[in-house]
Coordinates of C-alpha atoms in Angstrom, one line a residue:
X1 CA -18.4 155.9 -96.8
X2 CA -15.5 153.7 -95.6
X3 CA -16.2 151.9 -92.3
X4 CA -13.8 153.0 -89.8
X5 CA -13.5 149.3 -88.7
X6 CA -11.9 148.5 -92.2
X7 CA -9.5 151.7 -92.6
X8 CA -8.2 150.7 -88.9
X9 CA -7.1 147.3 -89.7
X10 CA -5.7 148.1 -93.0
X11 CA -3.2 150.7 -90.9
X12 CA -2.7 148.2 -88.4
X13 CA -1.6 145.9 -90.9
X14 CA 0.4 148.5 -92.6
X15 CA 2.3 149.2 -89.2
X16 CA 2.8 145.6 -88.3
X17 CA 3.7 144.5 -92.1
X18 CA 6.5 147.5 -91.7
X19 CA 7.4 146.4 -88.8
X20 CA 7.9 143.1 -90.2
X21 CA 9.6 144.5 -92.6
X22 CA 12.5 146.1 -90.0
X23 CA 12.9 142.3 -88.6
X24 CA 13.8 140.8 -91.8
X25 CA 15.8 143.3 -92.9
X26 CA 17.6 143.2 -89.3
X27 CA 17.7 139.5 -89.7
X28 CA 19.4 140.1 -92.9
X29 CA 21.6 142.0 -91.7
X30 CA 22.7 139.7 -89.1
X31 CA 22.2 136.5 -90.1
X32 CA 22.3 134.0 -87.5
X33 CA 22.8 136.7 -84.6
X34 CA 20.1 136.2 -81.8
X35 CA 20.0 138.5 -80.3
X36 CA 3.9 169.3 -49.0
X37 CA 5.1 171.6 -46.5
X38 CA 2.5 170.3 -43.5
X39 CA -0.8 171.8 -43.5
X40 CA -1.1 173.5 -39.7
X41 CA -5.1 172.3 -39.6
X42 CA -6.2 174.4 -36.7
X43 CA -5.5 177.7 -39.0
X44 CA -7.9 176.4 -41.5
X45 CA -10.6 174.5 -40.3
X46 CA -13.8 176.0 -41.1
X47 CA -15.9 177.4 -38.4
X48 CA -19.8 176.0 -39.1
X49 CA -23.0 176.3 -38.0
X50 CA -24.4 172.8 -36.3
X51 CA -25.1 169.9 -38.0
X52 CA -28.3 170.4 -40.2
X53 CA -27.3 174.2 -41.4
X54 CA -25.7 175.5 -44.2
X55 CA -22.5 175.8 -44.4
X56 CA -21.3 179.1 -45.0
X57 CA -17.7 180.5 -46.3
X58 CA -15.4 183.4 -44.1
X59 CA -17.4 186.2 -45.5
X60 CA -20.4 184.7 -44.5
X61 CA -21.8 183.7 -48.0
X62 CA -23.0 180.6 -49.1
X63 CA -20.5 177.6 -50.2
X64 CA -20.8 177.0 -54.2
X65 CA -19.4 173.7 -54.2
X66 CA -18.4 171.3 -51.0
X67 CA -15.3 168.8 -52.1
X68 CA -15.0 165.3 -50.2
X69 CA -11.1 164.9 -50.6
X70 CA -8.0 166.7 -50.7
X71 CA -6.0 164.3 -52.9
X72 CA -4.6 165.0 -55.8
X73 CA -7.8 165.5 -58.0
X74 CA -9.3 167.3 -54.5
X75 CA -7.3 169.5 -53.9
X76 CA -6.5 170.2 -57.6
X77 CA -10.2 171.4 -58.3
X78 CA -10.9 173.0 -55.3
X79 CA -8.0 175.4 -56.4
X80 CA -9.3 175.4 -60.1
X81 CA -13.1 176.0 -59.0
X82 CA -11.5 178.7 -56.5
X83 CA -9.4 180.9 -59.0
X84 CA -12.5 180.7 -61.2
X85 CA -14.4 182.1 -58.4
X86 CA -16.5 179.7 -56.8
X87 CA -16.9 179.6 -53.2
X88 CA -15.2 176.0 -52.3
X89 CA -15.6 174.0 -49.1
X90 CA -13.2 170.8 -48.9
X91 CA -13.3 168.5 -46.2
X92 CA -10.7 166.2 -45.9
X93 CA -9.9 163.1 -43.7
X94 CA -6.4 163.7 -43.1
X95 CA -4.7 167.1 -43.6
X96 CA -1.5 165.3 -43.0
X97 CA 0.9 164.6 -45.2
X98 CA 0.0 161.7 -47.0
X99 CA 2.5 158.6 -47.7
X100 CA 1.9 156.2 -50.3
X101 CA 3.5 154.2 -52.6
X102 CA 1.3 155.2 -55.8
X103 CA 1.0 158.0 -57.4
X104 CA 4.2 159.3 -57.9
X105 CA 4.9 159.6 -61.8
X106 CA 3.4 162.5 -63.8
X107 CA 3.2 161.7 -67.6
X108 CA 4.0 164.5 -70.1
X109 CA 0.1 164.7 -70.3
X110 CA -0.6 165.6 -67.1
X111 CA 2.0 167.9 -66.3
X112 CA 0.6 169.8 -69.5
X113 CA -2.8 169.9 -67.5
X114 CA -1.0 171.1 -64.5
X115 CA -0.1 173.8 -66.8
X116 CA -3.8 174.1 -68.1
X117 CA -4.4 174.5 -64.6
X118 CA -1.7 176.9 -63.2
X119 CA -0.1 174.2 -60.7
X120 CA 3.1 173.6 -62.5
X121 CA 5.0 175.0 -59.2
X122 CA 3.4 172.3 -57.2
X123 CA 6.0 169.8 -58.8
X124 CA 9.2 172.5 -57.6
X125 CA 10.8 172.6 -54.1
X126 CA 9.5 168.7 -53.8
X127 CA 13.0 167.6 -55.0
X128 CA 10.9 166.1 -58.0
X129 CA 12.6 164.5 -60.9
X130 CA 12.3 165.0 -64.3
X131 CA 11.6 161.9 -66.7
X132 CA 12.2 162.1 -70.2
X133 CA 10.9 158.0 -71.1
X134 CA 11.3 154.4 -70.3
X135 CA 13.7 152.1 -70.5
X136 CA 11.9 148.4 -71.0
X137 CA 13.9 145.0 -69.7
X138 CA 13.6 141.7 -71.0
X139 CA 15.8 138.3 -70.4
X140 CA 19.1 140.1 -70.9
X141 CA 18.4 142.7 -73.6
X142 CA 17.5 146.3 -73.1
X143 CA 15.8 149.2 -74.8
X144 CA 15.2 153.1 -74.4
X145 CA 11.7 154.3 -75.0
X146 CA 11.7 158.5 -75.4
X147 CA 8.8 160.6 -75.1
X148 CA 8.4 162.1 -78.1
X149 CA 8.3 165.9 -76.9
X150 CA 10.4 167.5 -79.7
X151 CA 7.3 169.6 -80.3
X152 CA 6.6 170.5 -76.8
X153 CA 8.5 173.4 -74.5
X154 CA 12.3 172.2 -73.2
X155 CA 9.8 172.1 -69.2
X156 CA 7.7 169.7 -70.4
X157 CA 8.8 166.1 -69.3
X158 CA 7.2 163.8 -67.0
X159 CA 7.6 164.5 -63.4
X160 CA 8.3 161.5 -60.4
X161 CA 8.3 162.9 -56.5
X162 CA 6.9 161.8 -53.0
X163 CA 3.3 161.5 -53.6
X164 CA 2.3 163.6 -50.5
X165 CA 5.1 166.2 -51.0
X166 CA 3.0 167.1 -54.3
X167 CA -0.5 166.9 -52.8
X168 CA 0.8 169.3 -49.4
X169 CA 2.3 171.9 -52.2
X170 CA -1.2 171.9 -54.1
X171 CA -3.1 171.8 -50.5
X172 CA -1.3 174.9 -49.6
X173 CA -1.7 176.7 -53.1
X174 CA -5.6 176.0 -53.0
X175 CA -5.9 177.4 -49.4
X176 CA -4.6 180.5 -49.9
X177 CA -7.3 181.4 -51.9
X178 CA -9.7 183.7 -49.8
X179 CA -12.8 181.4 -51.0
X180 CA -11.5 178.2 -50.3
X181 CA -11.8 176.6 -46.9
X182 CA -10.1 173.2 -46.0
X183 CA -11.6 171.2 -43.0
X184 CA -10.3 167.7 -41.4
X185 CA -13.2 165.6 -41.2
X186 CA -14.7 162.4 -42.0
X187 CA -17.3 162.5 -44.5
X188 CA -19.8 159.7 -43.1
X189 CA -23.1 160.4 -46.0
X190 CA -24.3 162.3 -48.5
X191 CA -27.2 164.6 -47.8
X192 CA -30.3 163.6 -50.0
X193 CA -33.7 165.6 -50.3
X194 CA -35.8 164.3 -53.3
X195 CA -33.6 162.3 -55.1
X196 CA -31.1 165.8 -54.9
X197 CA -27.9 165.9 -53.0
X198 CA -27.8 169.0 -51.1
X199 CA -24.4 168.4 -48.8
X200 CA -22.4 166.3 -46.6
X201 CA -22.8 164.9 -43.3
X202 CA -18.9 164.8 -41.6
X203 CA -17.7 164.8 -38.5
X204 CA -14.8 166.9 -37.1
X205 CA -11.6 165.2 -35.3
X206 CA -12.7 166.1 -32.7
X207 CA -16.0 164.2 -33.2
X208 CA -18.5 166.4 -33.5
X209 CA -20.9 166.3 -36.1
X210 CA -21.9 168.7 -38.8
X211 CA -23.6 169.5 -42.0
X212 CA -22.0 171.1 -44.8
X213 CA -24.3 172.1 -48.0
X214 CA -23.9 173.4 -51.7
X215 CA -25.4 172.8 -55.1
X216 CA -22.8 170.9 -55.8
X217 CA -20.6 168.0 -54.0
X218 CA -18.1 166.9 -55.8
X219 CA -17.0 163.2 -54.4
X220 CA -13.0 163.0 -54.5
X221 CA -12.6 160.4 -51.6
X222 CA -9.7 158.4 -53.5
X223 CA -9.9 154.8 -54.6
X224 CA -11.3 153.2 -51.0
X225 CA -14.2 156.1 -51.5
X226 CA -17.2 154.8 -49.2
X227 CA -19.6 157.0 -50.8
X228 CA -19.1 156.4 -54.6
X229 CA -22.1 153.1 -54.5
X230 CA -24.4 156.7 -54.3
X231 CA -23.2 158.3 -57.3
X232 CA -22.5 155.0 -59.7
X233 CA -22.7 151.3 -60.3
X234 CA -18.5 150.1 -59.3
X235 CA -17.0 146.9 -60.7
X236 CA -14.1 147.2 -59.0
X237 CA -11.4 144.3 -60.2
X238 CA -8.2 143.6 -58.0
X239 CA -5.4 142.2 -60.5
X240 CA -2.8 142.6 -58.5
X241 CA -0.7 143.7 -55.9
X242 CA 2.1 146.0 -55.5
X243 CA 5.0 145.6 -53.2
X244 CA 6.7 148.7 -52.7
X245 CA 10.6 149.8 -51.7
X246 CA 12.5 152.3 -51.7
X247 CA 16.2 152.0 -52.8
X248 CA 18.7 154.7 -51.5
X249 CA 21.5 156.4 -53.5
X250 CA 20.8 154.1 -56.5
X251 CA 22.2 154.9 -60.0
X252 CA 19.4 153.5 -62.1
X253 CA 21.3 152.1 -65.6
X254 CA 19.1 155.1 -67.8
X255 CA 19.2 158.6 -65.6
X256 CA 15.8 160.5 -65.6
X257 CA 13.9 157.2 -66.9
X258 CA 11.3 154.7 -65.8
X259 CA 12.9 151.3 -65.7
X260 CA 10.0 148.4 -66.8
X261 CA 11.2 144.7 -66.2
X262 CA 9.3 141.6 -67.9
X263 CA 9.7 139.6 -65.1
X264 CA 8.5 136.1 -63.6
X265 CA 5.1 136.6 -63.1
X266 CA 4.9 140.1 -63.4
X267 CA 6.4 143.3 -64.3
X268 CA 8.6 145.0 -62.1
X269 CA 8.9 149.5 -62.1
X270 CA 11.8 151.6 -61.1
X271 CA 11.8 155.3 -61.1
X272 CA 13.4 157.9 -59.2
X273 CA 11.1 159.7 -56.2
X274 CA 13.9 162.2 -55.4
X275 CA 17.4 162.8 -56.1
X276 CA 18.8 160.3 -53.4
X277 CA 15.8 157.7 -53.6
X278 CA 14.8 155.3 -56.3
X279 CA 11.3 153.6 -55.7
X280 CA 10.3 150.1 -56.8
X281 CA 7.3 148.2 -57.1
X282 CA 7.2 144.8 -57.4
X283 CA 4.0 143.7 -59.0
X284 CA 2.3 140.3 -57.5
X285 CA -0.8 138.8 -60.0
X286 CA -3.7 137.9 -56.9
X287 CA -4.9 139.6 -54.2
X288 CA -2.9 137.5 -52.0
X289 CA 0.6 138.5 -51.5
X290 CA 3.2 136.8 -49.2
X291 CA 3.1 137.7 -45.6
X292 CA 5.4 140.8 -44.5
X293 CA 5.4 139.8 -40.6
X294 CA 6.2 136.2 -41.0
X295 CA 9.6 137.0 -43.5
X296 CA 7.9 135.5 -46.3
X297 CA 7.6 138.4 -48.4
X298 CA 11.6 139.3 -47.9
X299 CA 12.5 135.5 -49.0
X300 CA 10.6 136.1 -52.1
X301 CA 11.8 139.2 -52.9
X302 CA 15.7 137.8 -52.4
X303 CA 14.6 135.1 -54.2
X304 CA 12.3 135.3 -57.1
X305 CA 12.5 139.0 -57.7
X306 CA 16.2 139.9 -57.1
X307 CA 17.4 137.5 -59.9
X308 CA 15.4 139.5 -62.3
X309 CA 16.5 142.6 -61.3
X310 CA 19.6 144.6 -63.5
X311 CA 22.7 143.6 -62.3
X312 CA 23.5 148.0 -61.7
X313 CA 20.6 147.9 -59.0
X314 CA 20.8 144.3 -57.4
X315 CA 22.8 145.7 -54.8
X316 CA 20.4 148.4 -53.8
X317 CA 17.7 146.3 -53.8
X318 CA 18.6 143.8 -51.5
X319 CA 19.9 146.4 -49.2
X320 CA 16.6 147.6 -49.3
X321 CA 14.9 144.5 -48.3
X322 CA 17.2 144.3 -45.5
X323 CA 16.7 147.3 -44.2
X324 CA 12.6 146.6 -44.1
X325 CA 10.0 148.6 -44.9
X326 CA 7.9 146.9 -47.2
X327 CA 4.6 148.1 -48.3
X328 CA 1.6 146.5 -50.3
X329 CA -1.0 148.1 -52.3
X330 CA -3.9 146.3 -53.9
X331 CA -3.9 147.5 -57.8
X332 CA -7.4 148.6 -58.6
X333 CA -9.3 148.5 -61.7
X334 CA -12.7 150.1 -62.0
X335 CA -14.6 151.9 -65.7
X336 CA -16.3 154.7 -65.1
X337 CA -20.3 154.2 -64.8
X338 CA -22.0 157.2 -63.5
X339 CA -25.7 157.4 -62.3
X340 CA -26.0 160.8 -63.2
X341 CA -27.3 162.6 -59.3
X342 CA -28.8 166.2 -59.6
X343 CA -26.3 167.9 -57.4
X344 CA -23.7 165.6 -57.6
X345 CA -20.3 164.4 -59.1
X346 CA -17.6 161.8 -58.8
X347 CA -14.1 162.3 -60.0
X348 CA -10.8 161.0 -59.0
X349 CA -10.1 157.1 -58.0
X350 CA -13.3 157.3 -56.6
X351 CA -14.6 157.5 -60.3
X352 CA -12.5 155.5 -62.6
X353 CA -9.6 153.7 -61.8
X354 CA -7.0 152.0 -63.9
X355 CA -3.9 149.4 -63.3
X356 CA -1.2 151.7 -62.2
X357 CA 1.7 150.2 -64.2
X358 CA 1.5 153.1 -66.4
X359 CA 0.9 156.0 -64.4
X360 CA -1.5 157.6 -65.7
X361 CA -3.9 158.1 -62.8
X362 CA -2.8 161.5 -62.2
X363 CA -3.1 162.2 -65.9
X364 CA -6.7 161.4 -66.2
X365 CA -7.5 163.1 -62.9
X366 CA -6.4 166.4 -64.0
X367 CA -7.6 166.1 -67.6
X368 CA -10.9 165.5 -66.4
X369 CA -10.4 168.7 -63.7
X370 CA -9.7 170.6 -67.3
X371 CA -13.2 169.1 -69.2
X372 CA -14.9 169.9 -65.8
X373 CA -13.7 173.4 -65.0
X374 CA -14.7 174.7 -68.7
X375 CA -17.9 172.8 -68.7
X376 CA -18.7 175.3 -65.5
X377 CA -17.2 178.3 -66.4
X378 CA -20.6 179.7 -68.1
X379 CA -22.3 178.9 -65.2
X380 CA -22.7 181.7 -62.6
X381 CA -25.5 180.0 -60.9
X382 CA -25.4 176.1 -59.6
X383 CA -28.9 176.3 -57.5
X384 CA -31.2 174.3 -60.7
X385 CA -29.6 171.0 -59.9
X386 CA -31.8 169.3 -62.7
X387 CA -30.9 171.2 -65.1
X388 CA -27.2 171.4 -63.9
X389 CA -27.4 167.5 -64.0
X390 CA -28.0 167.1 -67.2
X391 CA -25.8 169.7 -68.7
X392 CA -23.4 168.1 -66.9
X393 CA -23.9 164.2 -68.6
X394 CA -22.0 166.0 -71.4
X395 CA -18.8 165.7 -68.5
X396 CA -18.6 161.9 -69.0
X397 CA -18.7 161.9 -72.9
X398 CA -15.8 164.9 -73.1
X399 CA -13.1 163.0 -70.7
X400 CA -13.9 159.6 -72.4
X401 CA -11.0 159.9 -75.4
X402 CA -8.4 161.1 -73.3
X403 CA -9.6 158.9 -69.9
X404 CA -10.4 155.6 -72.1
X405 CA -7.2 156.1 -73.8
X406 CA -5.0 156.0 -71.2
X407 CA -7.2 153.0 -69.0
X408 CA -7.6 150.7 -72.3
X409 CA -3.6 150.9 -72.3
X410 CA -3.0 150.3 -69.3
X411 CA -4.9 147.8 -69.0
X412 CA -3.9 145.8 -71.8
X413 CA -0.6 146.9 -71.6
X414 CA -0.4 144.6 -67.8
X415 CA -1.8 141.9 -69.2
X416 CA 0.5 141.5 -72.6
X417 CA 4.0 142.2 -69.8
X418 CA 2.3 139.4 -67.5
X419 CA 4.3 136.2 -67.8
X420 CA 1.9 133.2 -69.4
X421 CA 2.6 129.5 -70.0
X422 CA 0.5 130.1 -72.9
X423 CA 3.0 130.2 -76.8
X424 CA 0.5 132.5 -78.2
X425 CA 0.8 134.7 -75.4
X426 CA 5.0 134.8 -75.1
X427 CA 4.9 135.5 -78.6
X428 CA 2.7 138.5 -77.9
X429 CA 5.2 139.7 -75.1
X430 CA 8.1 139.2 -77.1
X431 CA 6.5 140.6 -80.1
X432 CA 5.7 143.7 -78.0
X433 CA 9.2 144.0 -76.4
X434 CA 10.9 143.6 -80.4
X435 CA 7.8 146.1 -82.1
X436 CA 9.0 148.7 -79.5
X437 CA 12.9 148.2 -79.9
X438 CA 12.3 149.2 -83.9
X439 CA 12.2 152.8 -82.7
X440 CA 10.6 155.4 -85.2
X441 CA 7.0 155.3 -85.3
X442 CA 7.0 151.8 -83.7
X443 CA 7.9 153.4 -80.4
X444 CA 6.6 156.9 -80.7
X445 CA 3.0 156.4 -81.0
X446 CA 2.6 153.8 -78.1
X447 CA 4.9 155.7 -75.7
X448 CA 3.0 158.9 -77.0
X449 CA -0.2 157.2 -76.1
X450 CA 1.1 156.1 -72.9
X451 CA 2.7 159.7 -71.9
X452 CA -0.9 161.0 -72.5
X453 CA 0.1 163.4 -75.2
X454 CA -2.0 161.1 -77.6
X455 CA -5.5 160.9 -76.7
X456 CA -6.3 158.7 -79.8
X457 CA -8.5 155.3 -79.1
X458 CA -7.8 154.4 -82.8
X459 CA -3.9 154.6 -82.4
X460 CA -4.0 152.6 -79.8
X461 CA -6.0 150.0 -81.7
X462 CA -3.8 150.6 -84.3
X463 CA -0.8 149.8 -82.7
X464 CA -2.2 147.0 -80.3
X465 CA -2.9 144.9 -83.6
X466 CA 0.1 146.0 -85.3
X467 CA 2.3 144.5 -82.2
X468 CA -0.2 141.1 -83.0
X469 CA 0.2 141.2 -86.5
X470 CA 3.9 141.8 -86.7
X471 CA 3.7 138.7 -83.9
X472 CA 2.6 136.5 -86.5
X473 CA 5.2 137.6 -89.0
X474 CA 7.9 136.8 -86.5
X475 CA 6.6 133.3 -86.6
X476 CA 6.4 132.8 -90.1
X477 CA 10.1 133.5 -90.7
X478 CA 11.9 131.7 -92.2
X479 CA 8.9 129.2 -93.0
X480 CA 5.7 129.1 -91.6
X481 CA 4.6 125.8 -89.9
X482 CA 1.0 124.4 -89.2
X483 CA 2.1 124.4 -85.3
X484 CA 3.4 128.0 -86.0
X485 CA 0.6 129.4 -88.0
X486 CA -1.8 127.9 -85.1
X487 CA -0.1 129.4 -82.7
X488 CA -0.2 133.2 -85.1
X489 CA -4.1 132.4 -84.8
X490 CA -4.2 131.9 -81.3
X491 CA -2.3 135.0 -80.5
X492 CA -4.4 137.4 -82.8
X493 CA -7.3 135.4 -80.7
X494 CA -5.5 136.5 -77.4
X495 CA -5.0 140.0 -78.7
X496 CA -9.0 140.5 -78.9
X497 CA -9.5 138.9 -75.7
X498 CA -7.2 141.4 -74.1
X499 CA -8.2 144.6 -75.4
X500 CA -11.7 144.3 -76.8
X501 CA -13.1 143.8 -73.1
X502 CA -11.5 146.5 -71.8
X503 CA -13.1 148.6 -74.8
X504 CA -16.5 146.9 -74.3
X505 CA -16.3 148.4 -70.3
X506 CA -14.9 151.7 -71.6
X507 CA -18.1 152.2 -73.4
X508 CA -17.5 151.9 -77.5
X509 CA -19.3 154.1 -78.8
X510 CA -18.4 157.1 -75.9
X511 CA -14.6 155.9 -76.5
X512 CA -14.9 156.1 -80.6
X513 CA -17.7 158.3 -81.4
X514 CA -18.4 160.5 -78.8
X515 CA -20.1 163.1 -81.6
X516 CA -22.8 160.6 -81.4
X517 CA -24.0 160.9 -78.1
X518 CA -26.9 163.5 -77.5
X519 CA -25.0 164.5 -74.3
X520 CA -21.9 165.8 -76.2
X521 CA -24.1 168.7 -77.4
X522 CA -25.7 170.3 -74.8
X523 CA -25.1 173.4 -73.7
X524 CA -25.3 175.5 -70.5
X525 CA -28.4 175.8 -68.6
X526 CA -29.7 179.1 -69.8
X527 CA -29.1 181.9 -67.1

């Protein structure tokens, strides 16, 4: 039998030897050319018993499942457990609508999820935008980057919109189920009896305290979650920072497109939020950014970042520092590594984050909502929390192609757009920026892996070394050099160092052979 190691490079040289193939004949071509509606919270707060009894649903039956978080992955499965029947108790910090600067792109994966799921309204009367690709920017030159949906339904596309206009729609849809209860409160522990969790300990706004128990808490609390060093072991990284704006009635040079720029340091995102408003983020590498208050921030933006920026949208964005309203978010990075908990389960940011550059937060959320919901369905009763804890190690091998996938991307995809002193590493960026521009299968299978309509670890691989390999072709032409075939070394050499970390943190052998874990067999708990 053929190791799988081998048959992948041989197609990764294939791709990038093809590849290589394009540039020469384009280089013989042309010789010499360089070239929510608001959540009223007093309607729905769940009357309880006092702190230390059960907590009990409208009917007067027992809760199924209680939820800590109404975010996007919260609020999303407390409607999916609560169509499928279970009794659902979420308790939320803020019923508010929430206002961020993340989480406001939908790949053509998710939005297939949201399907799965029966929230596709959630994205309509939100003045949400459809996306059809990206458009990537480098020192002067341009390409379009489609997502490859001729195979799909003429609705599926991704989807860009106010964050918390899209978590208020799916708060409202989950709530008017009869068995689903949303609370504002502050979750402040987790209830443990015996190495079980049994519930929550929150407290109301208005401060009281109370318990609220299930068989199952599921732990959504987002990516500043207080309660996920319970459930798992976090390495949470910090890369960067983004700096957020908002640019108004902006005419973005591709319509219905993410815009990507390969600035100085860092990359740089436009995409439409609505149909008057064009948000950017300006990535900073560090944890430090400069200082809002002071005017510091607003100098660099003018500065450093406005030079970089199209010519179309300069305008808009300098109106837009002017006008103020600058925003930071720290850009977390975090593998999944559950310590399985009879009785409990993280999801969400609280459970795996990514870099956002490529959106695909929302993506993995709702795939793993999917993985989750049909891993349950079986299940009538959730009261053997051993047994339901071990069935339930199966969750964390089913997400990992689709979840590792789209986190092993992103990922590596920041680090390759970051700007480096380093030759081996331009070459890489501009070898990335050119495979892309080829079109064809040079672009279709990384944006397909991107859009999360590609769940494949192996293309990516594929593709990652192909990018490397037609790298080093690039410098061979039209003689190769010892400088130059030193430098082709080094940037295969970078190449591994990117991804193969990231892979290593994924888990290998979840990400690539997921048949071989015991987990990925077991069935329900017998009834």
């Amino acid at each position: 039998m053929v190791d799988q190691s081998v048959v992948g490079w041989i197609l990764a040289s294939l791709l990038g030897l093809s590849a290589l193939y394009h540039l020469v004949a384009k280089r013989g071509r042309r010789r010499g050319e360089r070239r929510e509606c608001v959540v009223e919270t007093d309607s729905i707060v769940t009357t309880g018993k006092q702190c230390g009894s059960e907590s009990v649903n409208g009917d007067g039956g027992e809760v199924d499942v209680v939820i800590v978080g109404a975010g996007v992955a919260g609020a999303a499965l407390a409607h999916t457990l609560g169509k499928d029947g279970r009794r659902v108790h979420v308790i939320e910090r803020d019923l508010t609508e929430p206002d961020r600067i993340v989480g406001e792109l939908l790949q053509p994966g998710g939005y297939l999820k949201l399907i799965e799921l029966g929230l596709e309204d959630c994205v309509e009367e939100i003045d949400a935008q459809r996306v059809f690709g990206y458009a990537l920017f480098k020192d002067g030159q341009n390409t379009r980057l489609s997502y490859p949906l001729e195979n799909f339904h003429s609705d599926v596309s991704g989807r860009s919109f106010h964050n918390g206009r899209f978590i208020q729609r799916m708060r409202e849809k989950a709530s008017t189920l009869p068995n689903v209860k949303l609370e504002q409160g502050t979750v402040t522990s987790l209830i443990e009896e015996n190495g079980t969790i049994k519930g929550v300990q929150y407290k109301t706004k208005d401060g009281k305290e109370w318990a609220a128990y299930a068989p199952l808490t599921i732990v959504c609390d987002g990516c500043f979650s207080n309660l996920r060093r319970s459930l798992c072991k976090p390495k949470v990284d910090v890369p960067s920072c983004f700096v957020g704006l908002v640019l108004e009635k902006c005419q973005l040079p591709y319509a219905n497109h993410g815009h990507v720029i390969l600035a100085d340091p860092s990359p740089i995102l436009f995409y439409p939020i609505s149909s008057t408003e064009v948000r950017c983020l300006v990535d900073v590498p560090g944890q430090k950014v400069p200082n809002i208050a002071s005017g510091e921030m607003a100098n660099y933006l003018r500065t450093v970042v406005a030079p970089q920026v199209p010519h179309e949208i300069q305008e808009a964005f300098v109106a837009a520092i002017d006008k103020g309203n600058i925003r930071t978010m720290p850009n977390r990075s975090m593998p999944a590594d559950p310590q399985p908990t009879p009785g409990a389960l993280l999801m969400g940011d609280a459970f795996n984050m990514r870099h956002p550059l490529t959106g695909g937060g929302m993506t993995v959320a709702l795939s793993d909502i999917v993985v989750l919901r049909d891993l349950l369905k079986p299940l009538r009763d959730l009261n053997d929390a051993p047994t339901l804890c071990k069935y339930l190690e199966s969750f964390y091998t089913l997400r990992k192609p689709v979840a590792s996938t789209i986190n092993t991307l992103a990922g590596a995809l920041y680090k390759v757009f970051c700007a480096s002193p380093d030759p081996a590493r331009k070459e890489m960026r501009q070898a990335c920026f050119d495979y892309l521009s080829l079109g064809g299968v040079f672009s279709n299978g990384p944006v397909s892996l991107l859009s999360g309509l590609n769940p494949r670890p192996l293309s990516l691989v594929l593709h990652f070394f192909a990018v490397a390999i037609y790298g080093v072709g690039r410098l061979m032409l039209p003689f190769p050099s010892i400088k130059r075939m030193w430098t082709g070394a080094t940037l295969i050499s970078a190449a591994s160092g990117i991804i193969f970390p990231i892979i290593k943190a994924e888990g290998v052998r979840q990400m690539f052979f997921p048949a071989t874990v015991p987990a990925y067999y077991r069935g329900p708990p017998a009834k």
